[in-house]
Short mmCIF file of N, CA and C in Angstrom, two decimals:
data_model
loop_
_atom_site.label_atom_id
_atom_site.label_comp_id
_atom_site.label_asym_id
_atom_site.label_seq_id
_atom_site.Cartn_x
_atom_site.Cartn_y
_atom_site.Cartn_z
N MET A 1 19.95 93.16 170.01
CA MET A 1 20.94 92.96 168.97
C MET A 1 20.80 94.00 167.86
N MET A 2 19.60 94.36 167.52
CA MET A 2 19.37 95.33 166.45
C MET A 2 19.94 96.69 166.81
N ARG A 3 19.84 97.06 168.07
CA ARG A 3 20.33 98.36 168.50
C ARG A 3 21.83 98.48 168.32
N SER A 4 22.59 97.48 168.71
CA SER A 4 24.04 97.56 168.59
C SER A 4 24.48 97.64 167.14
N THR A 5 23.80 96.95 166.25
CA THR A 5 24.13 97.02 164.83
C THR A 5 23.82 98.40 164.28
N THR A 6 22.70 98.96 164.67
CA THR A 6 22.33 100.29 164.22
C THR A 6 23.33 101.32 164.72
N VAL A 7 23.74 101.23 165.97
CA VAL A 7 24.71 102.16 166.53
C VAL A 7 26.05 102.02 165.81
N MET A 8 26.46 100.79 165.51
CA MET A 8 27.72 100.57 164.84
C MET A 8 27.70 101.16 163.43
N VAL A 9 26.61 100.97 162.70
CA VAL A 9 26.51 101.52 161.35
C VAL A 9 26.52 103.04 161.40
N TRP A 10 25.78 103.64 162.32
CA TRP A 10 25.75 105.09 162.43
C TRP A 10 27.12 105.62 162.83
N SER A 11 27.81 104.91 163.70
CA SER A 11 29.14 105.32 164.12
C SER A 11 30.10 105.31 162.93
N ARG A 12 30.01 104.32 162.09
CA ARG A 12 30.88 104.26 160.92
C ARG A 12 30.56 105.35 159.92
N ARG A 13 29.29 105.66 159.75
CA ARG A 13 28.92 106.75 158.84
C ARG A 13 29.43 108.08 159.37
N GLY A 14 29.27 108.29 160.66
CA GLY A 14 29.78 109.51 161.27
C GLY A 14 31.29 109.60 161.16
N GLY A 15 31.97 108.47 161.33
CA GLY A 15 33.42 108.44 161.17
C GLY A 15 33.83 108.76 159.75
N ALA A 16 33.10 108.23 158.79
CA ALA A 16 33.42 108.51 157.39
C ALA A 16 33.22 109.98 157.07
N VAL A 17 32.15 110.56 157.59
CA VAL A 17 31.88 111.98 157.33
C VAL A 17 32.97 112.85 157.95
N THR A 18 33.34 112.59 159.19
CA THR A 18 34.37 113.42 159.83
C THR A 18 35.73 113.23 159.15
N ALA A 19 36.02 112.03 158.68
CA ALA A 19 37.28 111.81 157.96
C ALA A 19 37.31 112.58 156.65
N VAL A 20 36.22 112.56 155.91
CA VAL A 20 36.17 113.28 154.63
C VAL A 20 36.26 114.79 154.86
N VAL A 21 35.52 115.29 155.84
CA VAL A 21 35.56 116.73 156.13
C VAL A 21 36.96 117.13 156.59
N GLY A 22 37.57 116.32 157.43
CA GLY A 22 38.91 116.63 157.92
C GLY A 22 39.96 116.63 156.82
N MET A 23 39.94 115.61 156.00
CA MET A 23 40.92 115.54 154.91
C MET A 23 40.66 116.62 153.87
N GLY A 24 39.39 116.84 153.55
CA GLY A 24 39.05 117.88 152.57
C GLY A 24 39.46 119.26 153.04
N GLY A 25 39.17 119.56 154.31
CA GLY A 25 39.56 120.85 154.86
C GLY A 25 41.06 121.03 154.90
N GLY A 26 41.77 119.96 155.24
CA GLY A 26 43.22 120.03 155.29
C GLY A 26 43.84 120.24 153.91
N VAL A 27 43.35 119.50 152.93
CA VAL A 27 43.86 119.65 151.57
C VAL A 27 43.55 121.05 151.04
N TYR A 28 42.33 121.49 151.23
CA TYR A 28 41.95 122.84 150.77
C TYR A 28 42.82 123.90 151.45
N GLY A 29 42.98 123.78 152.75
CA GLY A 29 43.78 124.75 153.48
C GLY A 29 45.23 124.78 153.03
N LEU A 30 45.82 123.62 152.77
CA LEU A 30 47.21 123.57 152.33
C LEU A 30 47.38 124.11 150.91
N ILE A 31 46.44 123.76 150.04
CA ILE A 31 46.54 124.24 148.66
C ILE A 31 46.35 125.76 148.61
N GLU A 32 45.30 126.24 149.24
CA GLU A 32 45.04 127.68 149.22
C GLU A 32 46.07 128.45 150.05
N GLY A 33 46.63 127.81 151.06
CA GLY A 33 47.67 128.46 151.85
C GLY A 33 48.90 128.75 151.03
N GLY A 34 49.23 127.84 150.12
CA GLY A 34 50.36 128.07 149.23
C GLY A 34 50.09 129.18 148.24
N ALA A 35 48.84 129.33 147.83
CA ALA A 35 48.50 130.35 146.83
C ALA A 35 48.21 131.71 147.47
N GLU A 36 47.44 131.73 148.55
CA GLU A 36 46.99 132.99 149.16
C GLU A 36 47.82 133.41 150.37
N GLY A 37 48.47 132.47 150.98
CA GLY A 37 49.18 132.74 152.23
C GLY A 37 48.44 132.09 153.39
N PHE A 38 49.18 131.62 154.35
CA PHE A 38 48.57 130.87 155.45
C PHE A 38 47.93 131.74 156.51
N ALA A 39 48.05 133.04 156.40
CA ALA A 39 47.46 133.94 157.40
C ALA A 39 46.08 134.44 157.00
N THR A 40 45.58 134.05 155.83
CA THR A 40 44.26 134.53 155.40
C THR A 40 43.17 133.81 156.20
N PRO A 41 42.06 134.49 156.45
CA PRO A 41 40.99 133.90 157.26
C PRO A 41 40.41 132.61 156.65
N THR A 42 40.31 132.55 155.34
CA THR A 42 39.76 131.35 154.70
C THR A 42 40.64 130.14 154.95
N VAL A 43 41.93 130.32 154.81
CA VAL A 43 42.87 129.22 155.02
C VAL A 43 42.89 128.80 156.48
N LEU A 44 42.94 129.76 157.37
CA LEU A 44 42.93 129.44 158.80
C LEU A 44 41.65 128.71 159.21
N ALA A 45 40.53 129.13 158.66
CA ALA A 45 39.26 128.46 158.96
C ALA A 45 39.26 127.04 158.43
N ALA A 46 39.75 126.85 157.22
CA ALA A 46 39.79 125.50 156.64
C ALA A 46 40.69 124.58 157.46
N LEU A 47 41.83 125.07 157.87
CA LEU A 47 42.74 124.25 158.67
C LEU A 47 42.17 123.97 160.07
N ALA A 48 41.47 124.94 160.64
CA ALA A 48 40.83 124.73 161.94
C ALA A 48 39.73 123.68 161.84
N VAL A 49 38.93 123.76 160.79
CA VAL A 49 37.88 122.76 160.58
C VAL A 49 38.51 121.39 160.39
N ALA A 50 39.61 121.32 159.67
CA ALA A 50 40.30 120.04 159.45
C ALA A 50 40.77 119.44 160.76
N VAL A 51 41.37 120.25 161.61
CA VAL A 51 41.88 119.73 162.89
C VAL A 51 40.73 119.23 163.76
N VAL A 52 39.67 120.01 163.86
CA VAL A 52 38.53 119.61 164.69
C VAL A 52 37.88 118.34 164.14
N ALA A 53 37.70 118.27 162.84
CA ALA A 53 37.06 117.09 162.23
C ALA A 53 37.94 115.85 162.38
N LEU A 54 39.25 116.00 162.21
CA LEU A 54 40.12 114.83 162.36
C LEU A 54 40.19 114.36 163.82
N LEU A 55 40.14 115.29 164.74
CA LEU A 55 40.06 114.89 166.16
C LEU A 55 38.74 114.19 166.44
N ALA A 56 37.66 114.70 165.84
CA ALA A 56 36.35 114.06 166.01
C ALA A 56 36.33 112.67 165.37
N PHE A 57 37.21 112.42 164.43
CA PHE A 57 37.32 111.09 163.83
C PHE A 57 38.22 110.18 164.66
N VAL A 58 39.38 110.67 165.03
CA VAL A 58 40.40 109.82 165.67
C VAL A 58 40.00 109.40 167.08
N VAL A 59 39.49 110.32 167.88
CA VAL A 59 39.20 110.00 169.28
C VAL A 59 38.19 108.86 169.40
N PRO A 60 37.05 108.89 168.73
CA PRO A 60 36.13 107.75 168.84
C PRO A 60 36.70 106.47 168.23
N GLN A 61 37.53 106.59 167.20
CA GLN A 61 38.11 105.40 166.59
C GLN A 61 39.08 104.72 167.55
N VAL A 62 39.83 105.51 168.29
CA VAL A 62 40.79 104.93 169.24
C VAL A 62 40.06 104.31 170.43
N ARG A 63 39.01 104.96 170.89
CA ARG A 63 38.30 104.50 172.09
C ARG A 63 37.21 103.47 171.80
N GLY A 64 36.73 103.42 170.58
CA GLY A 64 35.59 102.56 170.25
C GLY A 64 35.95 101.09 170.18
N SER A 65 34.92 100.27 170.27
CA SER A 65 35.14 98.83 170.20
C SER A 65 35.14 98.31 168.77
N HIS A 66 34.63 99.09 167.82
CA HIS A 66 34.58 98.67 166.42
C HIS A 66 35.16 99.77 165.52
N PRO A 67 36.49 99.97 165.54
CA PRO A 67 37.07 101.02 164.71
C PRO A 67 37.00 100.66 163.22
N MET A 68 37.07 101.68 162.37
CA MET A 68 37.04 101.45 160.93
C MET A 68 38.26 100.65 160.49
N MET A 69 39.40 100.88 161.14
CA MET A 69 40.61 100.14 160.83
C MET A 69 41.14 99.57 162.15
N PRO A 70 41.35 98.27 162.21
CA PRO A 70 41.79 97.67 163.47
C PRO A 70 43.11 98.27 163.97
N ARG A 71 43.14 98.59 165.25
CA ARG A 71 44.35 99.19 165.84
C ARG A 71 45.53 98.24 165.78
N ARG A 72 45.29 96.96 165.88
CA ARG A 72 46.39 96.00 165.87
C ARG A 72 47.15 96.01 164.54
N LEU A 73 46.50 96.50 163.50
CA LEU A 73 47.16 96.58 162.20
C LEU A 73 48.38 97.49 162.26
N PHE A 74 48.32 98.57 163.03
CA PHE A 74 49.43 99.49 163.12
C PHE A 74 50.54 99.00 164.03
N ARG A 75 50.31 97.93 164.74
CA ARG A 75 51.37 97.34 165.55
C ARG A 75 52.27 96.45 164.71
N SER A 76 51.83 96.12 163.51
CA SER A 76 52.62 95.31 162.60
C SER A 76 53.75 96.15 162.02
N ARG A 77 54.96 95.68 162.14
CA ARG A 77 56.13 96.43 161.66
C ARG A 77 56.06 96.70 160.15
N PRO A 78 55.74 95.72 159.31
CA PRO A 78 55.66 96.02 157.87
C PRO A 78 54.63 97.09 157.52
N VAL A 79 53.51 97.08 158.20
CA VAL A 79 52.49 98.09 157.94
C VAL A 79 52.97 99.46 158.40
N ALA A 80 53.55 99.54 159.58
CA ALA A 80 54.04 100.82 160.10
C ALA A 80 55.13 101.40 159.20
N VAL A 81 56.04 100.56 158.73
CA VAL A 81 57.11 101.03 157.84
C VAL A 81 56.53 101.48 156.50
N SER A 82 55.55 100.75 155.99
CA SER A 82 54.92 101.13 154.72
C SER A 82 54.20 102.47 154.83
N VAL A 83 53.47 102.66 155.90
CA VAL A 83 52.76 103.93 156.10
C VAL A 83 53.76 105.08 156.24
N ALA A 84 54.81 104.89 157.01
CA ALA A 84 55.82 105.94 157.18
C ALA A 84 56.53 106.24 155.85
N GLY A 85 56.84 105.19 155.10
CA GLY A 85 57.49 105.39 153.79
C GLY A 85 56.58 106.10 152.81
N GLY A 86 55.31 105.73 152.78
CA GLY A 86 54.35 106.39 151.90
C GLY A 86 54.16 107.85 152.25
N PHE A 87 54.09 108.14 153.55
CA PHE A 87 53.98 109.53 154.00
C PHE A 87 55.22 110.32 153.62
N SER A 88 56.39 109.75 153.83
CA SER A 88 57.64 110.45 153.50
C SER A 88 57.74 110.72 152.01
N PHE A 89 57.37 109.75 151.20
CA PHE A 89 57.39 109.93 149.75
C PHE A 89 56.45 111.04 149.32
N THR A 90 55.23 111.01 149.85
CA THR A 90 54.23 112.02 149.48
C THR A 90 54.67 113.41 149.92
N ALA A 91 55.19 113.52 151.15
CA ALA A 91 55.65 114.82 151.64
C ALA A 91 56.82 115.33 150.81
N GLY A 92 57.73 114.45 150.45
CA GLY A 92 58.87 114.86 149.64
C GLY A 92 58.50 115.19 148.20
N PHE A 93 57.58 114.45 147.65
CA PHE A 93 57.17 114.65 146.26
C PHE A 93 56.37 115.92 146.07
N TYR A 94 55.43 116.14 146.97
CA TYR A 94 54.55 117.29 146.85
C TYR A 94 55.02 118.50 147.63
N GLY A 95 56.03 118.30 148.46
CA GLY A 95 56.63 119.41 149.17
C GLY A 95 55.81 119.96 150.24
#
């Protein structure tokens, strides 16, 4: 029993780290891409790190038995509409 709890805690910590690295790299890449241009090596590297880190977060979360956020939550219509609306607002507001 102790082993499964330890694995679950480590899995969540690893998921949190990959999520933070992925979001941080993406935000940095988008902000600097607007200022420096999206073809600069720094921006391309940041966006590449973001994609790899977010994939490293999403794949285990989808396949794992104890995801950080329950998958059934996204099957709920009100939640799906709220997430889509929030994303649309943010994309429209920040461009």
